[in-house]
Amino acid sequence: MGNFSVITISREIESLGDEVASRLAKVLGYELIDRSRWMELLREFSLPSEPPEEDREREKWIESVGNLLAQLAEKRAFVLLGRGGQRLLAQCPRAFHLLVVAPVPLRVHRIMKRYRQDEVTASRILAEQDRHRERFLLRYFGVDWRNPLHYHFVLNTAFYDVEESCQLVLEAMRRTRVPSVGHQESFFPESVAFSHPSEEEFAKILDFYGIRWLYEPRVFPLEWDSEGNVIEAFTPDFYLPDFDLFVEITTQKQKLTWRKNRKIRKLKELYPEVKVKVIYARDYAHILRKFNLERNHD
Amino acid sequence: MTDPRLGVRVFTREDIRKRVSEVARQIERDYTEKRPVIVAILRGAVYFAVDLTRALSIPFDLDFMALSPFRPGLRRAEIEKDVDTDLQGRHVLILEDIVDTGLTLNFLVRNLERRLPKSVRVCTFLNCPARRIVDVEVHYFCFEIPDIYVVGYGLDFRGDFRNLEEVYSLYDPSGRSTQLLKEMGKGR
């Protein structure tokens, strides 16, 4: 189907995502990788079927499983149901990422019908399962999985039955092209080469609180020679677009920061509209203490 | 207090009682006939929440929220304990123990605003603008402190000192905290 040999399907509980997955696999002749097939597959490659609890082990697991799936995507076509597939294959150009949703009342109704439960029980089941899924993806993959920008296509099955849904997905796959500017919002930005570990740590803290950042996106010329060539410039470490704020981190001792302070003074003179926050060693020590990162710096 | 980790007493029981009562009067004025939902952030704000709400004479609903603490392997903050109250159309007042970097509070405000309340305001026991990284609006606070580490009245150091009834600085061998405290008229 076009350039896509893989479809990952993320779905809300009772959104018909499972039915759409089965039908798409059948129509396209793709292998359906559901939970049981997933467990078999990972067993074949001697990998645990669930992400490990321990952070470093989990990182390794995500990388290994991602590589395994990307290699499989080169050889065969499959529909991957759930399992964080949208994250594991986020960078795979052969994967089409689909999110299937439906309104809460409709999903409650489907649970009531399927499991013969009253509305209260069905609502409770739905809330528990939604929370469980949200936590699983957030905890293990760091994914706000309902963010539509992580997907090529979002389908609301309130308006379409399974057959119509599949037709829409197939049409979307046929018509999907690589955008001229930027790809779909990736779960993780391209890896950034930070020049200091403190910057990487700070970026993780910002990610943790969902604060968007850009790393060294702008160079501010501070001084020019007689021919107009820039002879001194300043590049703050971060820009936080939501706050229109540049952040500079310096872990040097205060008395050694005079050169940087001079640059920042100049920056403020030349660009008075620019907001800059400097995080000095003392402030940084406070951040480490606040976020329990001190032990990494013993 | 004889624990060597403690420095100067910054706020006495009487200071705290007086300011909590003053802030309660401000809140009463602003929330007359509004029945706010007071959302205390666990765990630090518990002591402040108890004293502040007892000092209020207006009706309100009290609820609690807890956020997962930062740890390197956890990529995004999680709501570990969510409010039980439906916040749509309600006036929400967040109670914090301290607002310093603004990162946690910014996350909380964004999260609560998504639930379509009529308003979201912030009341904190301590405000430390010197450590602010991102701008957040603090509507009520009991005390503003300089860039020092304090404990007591809900604020902890590695889990200790939360239950102190008064607020102390943490002992700072560099003498910097003592200097800053002197500037605010505190200290020995």
PDB file of N, CA, C and O in Angstrom, chain B residues 22-92:
ATOM      1  N   GLU B  22      -4.045  36.633  57.335  1.00  0.00           N
ATOM      2  CA  GLU B  22      -4.192  37.782  56.413  1.00  0.00           C
ATOM      3  C   GLU B  22      -4.516  37.306  54.992  1.00  0.00           C
ATOM      4  O   GLU B  22      -5.368  37.877  54.314  1.00  0.00           O
ATOM      5  N   VAL B  23      -3.810  36.260  54.566  1.00  0.00           N
ATOM      6  CA  VAL B  23      -4.052  35.739  53.213  1.00  0.00           C
ATOM      7  C   VAL B  23      -5.477  35.168  53.125  1.00  0.00           C
ATOM      8  O   VAL B  23      -6.177  35.340  52.117  1.00  0.00           O
ATOM      9  N   ALA B  24      -5.917  34.531  54.200  1.00  0.00           N
ATOM     10  CA  ALA B  24      -7.286  33.978  54.219  1.00  0.00           C
ATOM     11  C   ALA B  24      -8.310  35.106  54.028  1.00  0.00           C
ATOM     12  O   ALA B  24      -9.300  34.945  53.303  1.00  0.00           O
ATOM     13  N   ARG B  25      -8.051  36.265  54.648  1.00  0.00           N
ATOM     14  CA  ARG B  25      -8.997  37.389  54.502  1.00  0.00           C
ATOM     15  C   ARG B  25      -9.032  37.855  53.037  1.00  0.00           C
ATOM     16  O   ARG B  25     -10.078  38.127  52.485  1.00  0.00           O
ATOM     17  N   GLN B  26      -7.833  37.902  52.394  1.00  0.00           N
ATOM     18  CA  GLN B  26      -7.777  38.306  50.977  1.00  0.00           C
ATOM     19  C   GLN B  26      -8.601  37.342  50.121  1.00  0.00           C
ATOM     20  O   GLN B  26      -9.365  37.760  49.252  1.00  0.00           O
ATOM     21  N   ILE B  27      -8.407  36.054  50.389  1.00  0.00           N
ATOM     22  CA  ILE B  27      -9.117  35.030  49.597  1.00  0.00           C
ATOM     23  C   ILE B  27     -10.625  35.141  49.819  1.00  0.00           C
ATOM     24  O   ILE B  27     -11.409  35.066  48.879  1.00  0.00           O
ATOM     25  N   GLU B  28     -11.016  35.377  51.044  1.00  0.00           N
ATOM     26  CA  GLU B  28     -12.455  35.531  51.347  1.00  0.00           C
ATOM     27  C   GLU B  28     -13.059  36.682  50.537  1.00  0.00           C
ATOM     28  O   GLU B  28     -14.138  36.551  49.981  1.00  0.00           O
ATOM     29  N   ARG B  29     -12.308  37.780  50.481  1.00  0.00           N
ATOM     30  CA  ARG B  29     -12.809  38.941  49.735  1.00  0.00           C
ATOM     31  C   ARG B  29     -12.989  38.597  48.253  1.00  0.00           C
ATOM     32  O   ARG B  29     -13.974  38.946  47.633  1.00  0.00           O
ATOM     33  N   ASP B  30     -11.983  37.898  47.694  1.00  0.00           N
ATOM     34  CA  ASP B  30     -11.997  37.630  46.252  1.00  0.00           C
ATOM     35  C   ASP B  30     -12.953  36.508  45.855  1.00  0.00           C
ATOM     36  O   ASP B  30     -13.329  36.399  44.695  1.00  0.00           O
ATOM     37  N   TYR B  31     -13.280  35.644  46.801  1.00  0.00           N
ATOM     38  CA  TYR B  31     -14.092  34.466  46.439  1.00  0.00           C
ATOM     39  C   TYR B  31     -15.477  34.460  47.107  1.00  0.00           C
ATOM     40  O   TYR B  31     -16.089  33.414  47.211  1.00  0.00           O
ATOM     41  N   THR B  32     -15.933  35.635  47.524  1.00  0.00           N
ATOM     42  CA  THR B  32     -17.269  35.692  48.132  1.00  0.00           C
ATOM     43  C   THR B  32     -18.301  35.162  47.133  1.00  0.00           C
ATOM     44  O   THR B  32     -18.298  35.572  45.970  1.00  0.00           O
ATOM     45  N   GLU B  33     -19.124  34.240  47.576  1.00  0.00           N
ATOM     46  CA  GLU B  33     -20.189  33.647  46.761  1.00  0.00           C
ATOM     47  C   GLU B  33     -19.670  32.943  45.522  1.00  0.00           C
ATOM     48  O   GLU B  33     -20.351  32.868  44.495  1.00  0.00           O
ATOM     49  N   LYS B  34     -18.438  32.484  45.562  1.00  0.00           N
ATOM     50  CA  LYS B  34     -17.885  31.772  44.394  1.00  0.00           C
ATOM     51  C   LYS B  34     -17.608  30.304  44.697  1.00  0.00           C
ATOM     52  O   LYS B  34     -17.323  29.536  43.789  1.00  0.00           O
ATOM     53  N   ARG B  35     -17.637  29.916  45.916  1.00  0.00           N
ATOM     54  CA  ARG B  35     -17.332  28.547  46.363  1.00  0.00           C
ATOM     55  C   ARG B  35     -16.175  27.931  45.555  1.00  0.00           C
ATOM     56  O   ARG B  35     -16.382  27.078  44.688  1.00  0.00           O
ATOM     57  N   PRO B  36     -14.966  28.374  45.834  1.00  0.00           N
ATOM     58  CA  PRO B  36     -13.824  27.863  45.060  1.00  0.00           C
ATOM     59  C   PRO B  36     -13.531  26.396  45.370  1.00  0.00           C
ATOM     60  O   PRO B  36     -13.903  25.900  46.429  1.00  0.00           O
ATOM     61  N   VAL B  37     -12.864  25.743  44.413  1.00  0.00           N
ATOM     62  CA  VAL B  37     -12.314  24.418  44.688  1.00  0.00           C
ATOM     63  C   VAL B  37     -10.853  24.651  45.048  1.00  0.00           C
ATOM     64  O   VAL B  37     -10.066  25.136  44.220  1.00  0.00           O
ATOM     65  N   ILE B  38     -10.510  24.364  46.281  1.00  0.00           N
ATOM     66  CA  ILE B  38      -9.134  24.555  46.724  1.00  0.00           C
ATOM     67  C   ILE B  38      -8.381  23.252  46.479  1.00  0.00           C
ATOM     68  O   ILE B  38      -8.757  22.201  47.013  1.00  0.00           O
ATOM     69  N   VAL B  39      -7.364  23.331  45.619  1.00  0.00           N
ATOM     70  CA  VAL B  39      -6.612  22.125  45.259  1.00  0.00           C
ATOM     71  C   VAL B  39      -5.238  22.208  45.924  1.00  0.00           C
ATOM     72  O   VAL B  39      -4.378  22.983  45.495  1.00  0.00           O
ATOM     73  N   ALA B  40      -5.064  21.435  46.975  1.00  0.00           N
ATOM     74  CA  ALA B  40      -3.774  21.435  47.678  1.00  0.00           C
ATOM     75  C   ALA B  40      -2.852  20.414  47.008  1.00  0.00           C
ATOM     76  O   ALA B  40      -3.272  19.294  46.720  1.00  0.00           O
ATOM     77  N   ILE B  41      -1.621  20.829  46.768  1.00  0.00           N
ATOM     78  CA  ILE B  41      -0.683  19.949  46.080  1.00  0.00           C
ATOM     79  C   ILE B  41       0.097  19.145  47.118  1.00  0.00           C
ATOM     80  O   ILE B  41       0.788  19.707  47.978  1.00  0.00           O
ATOM     81  N   LEU B  42      -0.061  17.831  47.010  1.00  0.00           N
ATOM     82  CA  LEU B  42       0.606  16.935  47.957  1.00  0.00           C
ATOM     83  C   LEU B  42       2.091  16.871  47.639  1.00  0.00           C
ATOM     84  O   LEU B  42       2.451  16.989  46.488  1.00  0.00           O
ATOM     85  N   ARG B  43       3.043  16.689  48.558  1.00  0.00           N
ATOM     86  CA  ARG B  43       2.706  16.539  49.928  1.00  0.00           C
ATOM     87  C   ARG B  43       2.962  17.819  50.704  1.00  0.00           C
ATOM     88  O   ARG B  43       2.412  18.026  51.772  1.00  0.00           O
ATOM     89  N   GLY B  44       3.808  18.672  50.126  1.00  0.00           N
ATOM     90  CA  GLY B  44       4.295  19.840  50.854  1.00  0.00           C
ATOM     91  C   GLY B  44       3.228  20.794  51.357  1.00  0.00           C
ATOM     92  O   GLY B  44       3.374  21.417  52.410  1.00  0.00           O
ATOM     93  N   ALA B  45       2.124  20.936  50.582  1.00  0.00           N
ATOM     94  CA  ALA B  45       1.149  21.988  50.918  1.00  0.00           C
ATOM     95  C   ALA B  45       0.134  21.554  51.970  1.00  0.00           C
ATOM     96  O   ALA B  45      -0.755  22.338  52.321  1.00  0.00           O
ATOM     97  N   VAL B  46       0.248  20.340  52.485  1.00  0.00           N
ATOM     98  CA  VAL B  46      -0.769  19.830  53.412  1.00  0.00           C
ATOM     99  C   VAL B  46      -0.900  20.701  54.659  1.00  0.00           C
ATOM    100  O   VAL B  46      -2.000  21.083  55.061  1.00  0.00           O
ATOM    101  N   TYR B  47       0.228  21.033  55.265  1.00  0.00           N
ATOM    102  CA  TYR B  47       0.203  21.811  56.520  1.00  0.00           C
ATOM    103  C   TYR B  47      -0.406  23.194  56.280  1.00  0.00           C
ATOM    104  O   TYR B  47      -1.227  23.665  57.053  1.00  0.00           O
ATOM    105  N   PHE B  48       0.013  23.809  55.188  1.00  0.00           N
ATOM    106  CA  PHE B  48      -0.504  25.127  54.818  1.00  0.00           C
ATOM    107  C   PHE B  48      -2.002  25.025  54.530  1.00  0.00           C
ATOM    108  O   PHE B  48      -2.786  25.875  54.971  1.00  0.00           O
ATOM    109  N   ALA B  49      -2.404  23.978  53.820  1.00  0.00           N
ATOM    110  CA  ALA B  49      -3.812  23.813  53.444  1.00  0.00           C
ATOM    111  C   ALA B  49      -4.694  23.694  54.690  1.00  0.00           C
ATOM    112  O   ALA B  49      -5.766  24.294  54.757  1.00  0.00           O
ATOM    113  N   VAL B  50      -4.225  22.944  55.659  1.00  0.00           N
ATOM    114  CA  VAL B  50      -5.013  22.749  56.883  1.00  0.00           C
ATOM    115  C   VAL B  50      -5.217  24.095  57.574  1.00  0.00           C
ATOM    116  O   VAL B  50      -6.346  24.474  57.916  1.00  0.00           O
ATOM    117  N   ASP B  51      -4.131  24.840  57.775  1.00  0.00           N
ATOM    118  CA  ASP B  51      -4.239  26.111  58.498  1.00  0.00           C
ATOM    119  C   ASP B  51      -5.034  27.147  57.713  1.00  0.00           C
ATOM    120  O   ASP B  51      -5.869  27.860  58.269  1.00  0.00           O
ATOM    121  N   LEU B  52      -4.761  27.219  56.410  1.00  0.00           N
ATOM    122  CA  LEU B  52      -5.440  28.237  55.597  1.00  0.00           C
ATOM    123  C   LEU B  52      -6.942  27.963  55.515  1.00  0.00           C
ATOM    124  O   LEU B  52      -7.760  28.873  55.708  1.00  0.00           O
ATOM    125  N   THR B  53      -7.299  26.715  55.252  1.00  0.00           N
ATOM    126  CA  THR B  53      -8.731  26.429  55.094  1.00  0.00           C
ATOM    127  C   THR B  53      -9.471  26.602  56.419  1.00  0.00           C
ATOM    128  O   THR B  53     -10.625  26.999  56.436  1.00  0.00           O
ATOM    129  N   ARG B  54      -8.801  26.303  57.528  1.00  0.00           N
ATOM    130  CA  ARG B  54      -9.459  26.508  58.831  1.00  0.00           C
ATOM    131  C   ARG B  54      -9.681  27.986  59.113  1.00  0.00           C
ATOM    132  O   ARG B  54     -10.585  28.359  59.842  1.00  0.00           O
ATOM    133  N   ALA B  55      -8.829  28.813  58.488  1.00  0.00           N
ATOM    134  CA  ALA B  55      -8.963  30.261  58.715  1.00  0.00           C
ATOM    135  C   ALA B  55     -10.008  30.900  57.802  1.00  0.00           C
ATOM    136  O   ALA B  55     -10.314  32.078  57.935  1.00  0.00           O
ATOM    137  N   LEU B  56     -10.525  30.133  56.839  1.00  0.00           N
ATOM    138  CA  LEU B  56     -11.489  30.705  55.883  1.00  0.00           C
ATOM    139  C   LEU B  56     -12.912  30.641  56.458  1.00  0.00           C
ATOM    140  O   LEU B  56     -13.283  29.646  57.073  1.00  0.00           O
ATOM    141  N   SER B  57     -13.686  31.703  56.166  1.00  0.00           N
ATOM    142  CA  SER B  57     -15.068  31.680  56.638  1.00  0.00           C
ATOM    143  C   SER B  57     -16.047  31.560  55.471  1.00  0.00           C
ATOM    144  O   SER B  57     -17.246  31.663  55.655  1.00  0.00           O
ATOM    145  N   ILE B  58     -15.516  31.384  54.250  1.00  0.00           N
ATOM    146  CA  ILE B  58     -16.420  31.222  53.094  1.00  0.00           C
ATOM    147  C   ILE B  58     -16.533  29.730  52.780  1.00  0.00           C
ATOM    148  O   ILE B  58     -15.614  28.960  53.096  1.00  0.00           O
ATOM    149  N   PRO B  59     -17.609  29.307  52.116  1.00  0.00           N
ATOM    150  CA  PRO B  59     -17.701  27.898  51.728  1.00  0.00           C
ATOM    151  C   PRO B  59     -16.740  27.576  50.579  1.00  0.00           C
ATOM    152  O   PRO B  59     -16.480  28.441  49.730  1.00  0.00           O
ATOM    153  N   PHE B  60     -16.217  26.377  50.598  1.00  0.00           N
ATOM    154  CA  PHE B  60     -15.278  25.956  49.539  1.00  0.00           C
ATOM    155  C   PHE B  60     -15.299  24.436  49.464  1.00  0.00           C
ATOM    156  O   PHE B  60     -15.828  23.769  50.352  1.00  0.00           O
ATOM    157  N   ASP B  61     -14.740  23.886  48.383  1.00  0.00           N
ATOM    158  CA  ASP B  61     -14.518  22.441  48.306  1.00  0.00           C
ATOM    159  C   ASP B  61     -13.016  22.219  48.355  1.00  0.00           C
ATOM    160  O   ASP B  61     -12.260  22.961  47.721  1.00  0.00           O
ATOM    161  N   LEU B  62     -12.618  21.192  49.088  1.00  0.00           N
ATOM    162  CA  LEU B  62     -11.182  20.914  49.219  1.00  0.00           C
ATOM    163  C   LEU B  62     -10.843  19.632  48.468  1.00  0.00           C
ATOM    164  O   LEU B  62     -11.552  18.638  48.584  1.00  0.00           O
ATOM    165  N   ASP B  63      -9.778  19.704  47.692  1.00  0.00           N
ATOM    166  CA  ASP B  63      -9.360  18.510  46.952  1.00  0.00           C
ATOM    167  C   ASP B  63      -7.836  18.477  46.929  1.00  0.00           C
ATOM    168  O   ASP B  63      -7.176  19.456  47.288  1.00  0.00           O
ATOM    169  N   PHE B  64      -7.292  17.350  46.485  1.00  0.00           N
ATOM    170  CA  PHE B  64      -5.836  17.173  46.517  1.00  0.00           C
ATOM    171  C   PHE B  64      -5.335  16.644  45.190  1.00  0.00           C
ATOM    172  O   PHE B  64      -6.041  15.934  44.478  1.00  0.00           O
ATOM    173  N   MET B  65      -4.088  16.978  44.913  1.00  0.00           N
ATOM    174  CA  MET B  65      -3.474  16.522  43.677  1.00  0.00           C
ATOM    175  C   MET B  65      -2.010  16.216  43.977  1.00  0.00           C
ATOM    176  O   MET B  65      -1.380  16.921  44.775  1.00  0.00           O
ATOM    177  N   ALA B  66      -1.481  15.177  43.351  1.00  0.00           N
ATOM    178  CA  ALA B  66      -0.052  14.868  43.531  1.00  0.00           C
ATOM    179  C   ALA B  66       0.569  14.612  42.176  1.00  0.00           C
ATOM    180  O   ALA B  66      -0.013  13.952  41.315  1.00  0.00           O
ATOM    181  N   LEU B  67       1.742  15.134  42.007  1.00  0.00           N
ATOM    182  CA  LEU B  67       2.480  15.002  40.756  1.00  0.00           C
ATOM    183  C   LEU B  67       3.671  14.092  41.012  1.00  0.00           C
ATOM    184  O   LEU B  67       4.287  14.159  42.078  1.00  0.00           O
ATOM    185  N   SER B  68       3.997  13.252  40.029  1.00  0.00           N
ATOM    186  CA  SER B  68       5.165  12.386  40.205  1.00  0.00           C
ATOM    187  C   SER B  68       6.411  13.249  40.316  1.00  0.00           C
ATOM    188  O   SER B  68       6.550  14.223  39.580  1.00  0.00           O
ATOM    189  N   PRO B  69       7.297  12.919  41.249  1.00  0.00           N
ATOM    190  CA  PRO B  69       8.529  13.706  41.319  1.00  0.00           C
ATOM    191  C   PRO B  69       9.421  13.404  40.117  1.00  0.00           C
ATOM    192  O   PRO B  69       9.310  12.324  39.528  1.00  0.00           O
ATOM    193  N   PHE B  70      10.267  14.354  39.781  1.00  0.00           N
ATOM    194  CA  PHE B  70      11.166  14.148  38.647  1.00  0.00           C
ATOM    195  C   PHE B  70      12.145  13.024  38.954  1.00  0.00           C
ATOM    196  O   PHE B  70      12.702  12.947  40.038  1.00  0.00           O
ATOM    197  N   ARG B  71      12.277  12.119  38.014  1.00  0.00           N
ATOM    198  CA  ARG B  71      13.395  11.172  38.088  1.00  0.00           C
ATOM    199  C   ARG B  71      13.834  10.900  36.654  1.00  0.00           C
ATOM    200  O   ARG B  71      13.004  10.875  35.732  1.00  0.00           O
ATOM    201  N   PRO B  72      15.138  10.720  36.447  1.00  0.00           N
ATOM    202  CA  PRO B  72      15.672  10.707  35.094  1.00  0.00           C
ATOM    203  C   PRO B  72      14.990   9.734  34.125  1.00  0.00           C
ATOM    204  O   PRO B  72      14.805  10.045  32.974  1.00  0.00           O
ATOM    205  N   GLY B  73      14.586   8.545  34.606  1.00  0.00           N
ATOM    206  CA  GLY B  73      14.013   7.575  33.673  1.00  0.00           C
ATOM    207  C   GLY B  73      12.588   7.896  33.251  1.00  0.00           C
ATOM    208  O   GLY B  73      12.099   7.396  32.252  1.00  0.00           O
ATOM    209  N   LEU B  74      11.910   8.724  34.039  1.00  0.00           N
ATOM    210  CA  LEU B  74      10.511   9.041  33.755  1.00  0.00           C
ATOM    211  C   LEU B  74      10.491  10.245  32.839  1.00  0.00           C
ATOM    212  O   LEU B  74      10.929  11.319  33.214  1.00  0.00           O
ATOM    213  N   ARG B  75       9.965  10.050  31.631  1.00  0.00           N
ATOM    214  CA  ARG B  75      10.125  11.108  30.635  1.00  0.00           C
ATOM    215  C   ARG B  75       9.156  12.271  30.823  1.00  0.00           C
ATOM    216  O   ARG B  75       9.443  13.387  30.444  1.00  0.00           O
ATOM    217  N   ARG B  76       7.963  11.972  31.325  1.00  0.00           N
ATOM    218  CA  ARG B  76       6.980  13.039  31.482  1.00  0.00           C
ATOM    219  C   ARG B  76       6.367  12.978  32.871  1.00  0.00           C
ATOM    220  O   ARG B  76       6.214  11.901  33.430  1.00  0.00           O
ATOM    221  N   ALA B  77       6.033  14.152  33.386  1.00  0.00           N
ATOM    222  CA  ALA B  77       5.384  14.194  34.697  1.00  0.00           C
ATOM    223  C   ALA B  77       4.028  13.490  34.617  1.00  0.00           C
ATOM    224  O   ALA B  77       3.340  13.584  33.604  1.00  0.00           O
ATOM    225  N   GLU B  78       3.690  12.793  35.664  1.00  0.00           N
ATOM    226  CA  GLU B  78       2.392  12.106  35.714  1.00  0.00           C
ATOM    227  C   GLU B  78       1.603  12.665  36.892  1.00  0.00           C
ATOM    228  O   GLU B  78       2.180  13.002  37.918  1.00  0.00           O
ATOM    229  N   ILE B  79       0.292  12.706  36.734  1.00  0.00           N
ATOM    230  CA  ILE B  79      -0.568  13.042  37.865  1.00  0.00           C
ATOM    231  C   ILE B  79      -0.725  11.753  38.665  1.00  0.00           C
ATOM    232  O   ILE B  79      -1.368  10.811  38.201  1.00  0.00           O
ATOM    233  N   GLU B  80      -0.117  11.684  39.823  1.00  0.00           N
ATOM    234  CA  GLU B  80      -0.200  10.455  40.617  1.00  0.00           C
ATOM    235  C   GLU B  80      -1.508  10.378  41.386  1.00  0.00           C
ATOM    236  O   GLU B  80      -2.025   9.304  41.641  1.00  0.00           O
ATOM    237  N   LYS B  81      -1.989  11.540  41.794  1.00  0.00           N
ATOM    238  CA  LYS B  81      -3.307  11.590  42.441  1.00  0.00           C
ATOM    239  C   LYS B  81      -4.028  12.775  41.827  1.00  0.00           C
ATOM    240  O   LYS B  81      -3.544  13.900  41.888  1.00  0.00           O
ATOM    241  N   ASP B  82      -5.154  12.479  41.219  1.00  0.00           N
ATOM    242  CA  ASP B  82      -5.896  13.557  40.565  1.00  0.00           C
ATOM    243  C   ASP B  82      -7.018  14.040  41.484  1.00  0.00           C
ATOM    244  O   ASP B  82      -7.396  13.342  42.423  1.00  0.00           O
ATOM    245  N   VAL B  83      -7.551  15.213  41.169  1.00  0.00           N
ATOM    246  CA  VAL B  83      -8.679  15.709  41.957  1.00  0.00           C
ATOM    247  C   VAL B  83      -9.912  14.851  41.667  1.00  0.00           C
ATOM    248  O   VAL B  83     -10.037  14.288  40.575  1.00  0.00           O
ATOM    249  N   ASP B  84     -10.794  14.756  42.625  1.00  0.00           N
ATOM    250  CA  ASP B  84     -12.031  13.997  42.420  1.00  0.00           C
ATOM    251  C   ASP B  84     -13.160  14.912  41.960  1.00  0.00           C
ATOM    252  O   ASP B  84     -14.201  14.458  41.520  1.00  0.00           O
ATOM    253  N   THR B  85     -12.949  16.213  42.091  1.00  0.00           N
ATOM    254  CA  THR B  85     -13.995  17.189  41.772  1.00  0.00           C
ATOM    255  C   THR B  85     -13.987  17.510  40.285  1.00  0.00           C
ATOM    256  O   THR B  85     -12.915  17.631  39.689  1.00  0.00           O
ATOM    257  N   ASP B  86     -15.171  17.664  39.721  1.00  0.00           N
ATOM    258  CA  ASP B  86     -15.283  18.133  38.336  1.00  0.00           C
ATOM    259  C   ASP B  86     -15.013  19.645  38.349  1.00  0.00           C
ATOM    260  O   ASP B  86     -15.734  20.394  39.010  1.00  0.00           O
ATOM    261  N   LEU B  87     -13.985  20.065  37.636  1.00  0.00           N
ATOM    262  CA  LEU B  87     -13.571  21.474  37.735  1.00  0.00           C
ATOM    263  C   LEU B  87     -14.219  22.380  36.691  1.00  0.00           C
ATOM    264  O   LEU B  87     -14.030  23.593  36.727  1.00  0.00           O
ATOM    265  N   GLN B  88     -14.966  21.771  35.791  1.00  0.00           N
ATOM    266  CA  GLN B  88     -15.566  22.588  34.732  1.00  0.00           C
ATOM    267  C   GLN B  88     -16.489  23.665  35.324  1.00  0.00           C
ATOM    268  O   GLN B  88     -17.372  23.365  36.140  1.00  0.00           O
ATOM    269  N   GLY B  89     -16.216  24.907  34.939  1.00  0.00           N
ATOM    270  CA  GLY B  89     -17.052  26.018  35.397  1.00  0.00           C
ATOM    271  C   GLY B  89     -16.803  26.447  36.834  1.00  0.00           C
ATOM    272  O   GLY B  89     -17.519  27.289  37.350  1.00  0.00           O
ATOM    273  N   ARG B  90     -15.781  25.866  37.476  1.00  0.00           N
ATOM    274  CA  ARG B  90     -15.513  26.213  38.881  1.00  0.00           C
ATOM    275  C   ARG B  90     -14.321  27.172  38.987  1.00  0.00           C
ATOM    276  O   ARG B  90     -13.506  27.273  38.080  1.00  0.00           O
ATOM    277  N   HIS B  91     -14.252  27.842  40.123  1.00  0.00           N
ATOM    278  CA  HIS B  91     -13.094  28.690  40.409  1.00  0.00           C
ATOM    279  C   HIS B  91     -12.087  27.836  41.176  1.00  0.00           C
ATOM    280  O   HIS B  91     -12.409  27.353  42.265  1.00  0.00           O
ATOM    281  N   VAL B  92     -10.913  27.674  40.602  1.00  0.00           N
ATOM    282  CA  VAL B  92      -9.920  26.779  41.201  1.00  0.00           C
ATOM    283  C   VAL B  92      -8.819  27.612  41.861  1.00  0.00           C
ATOM    284  O   VAL B  92      -8.302  28.558  41.258  1.00  0.00           O
TER     285      VAL B  92
END
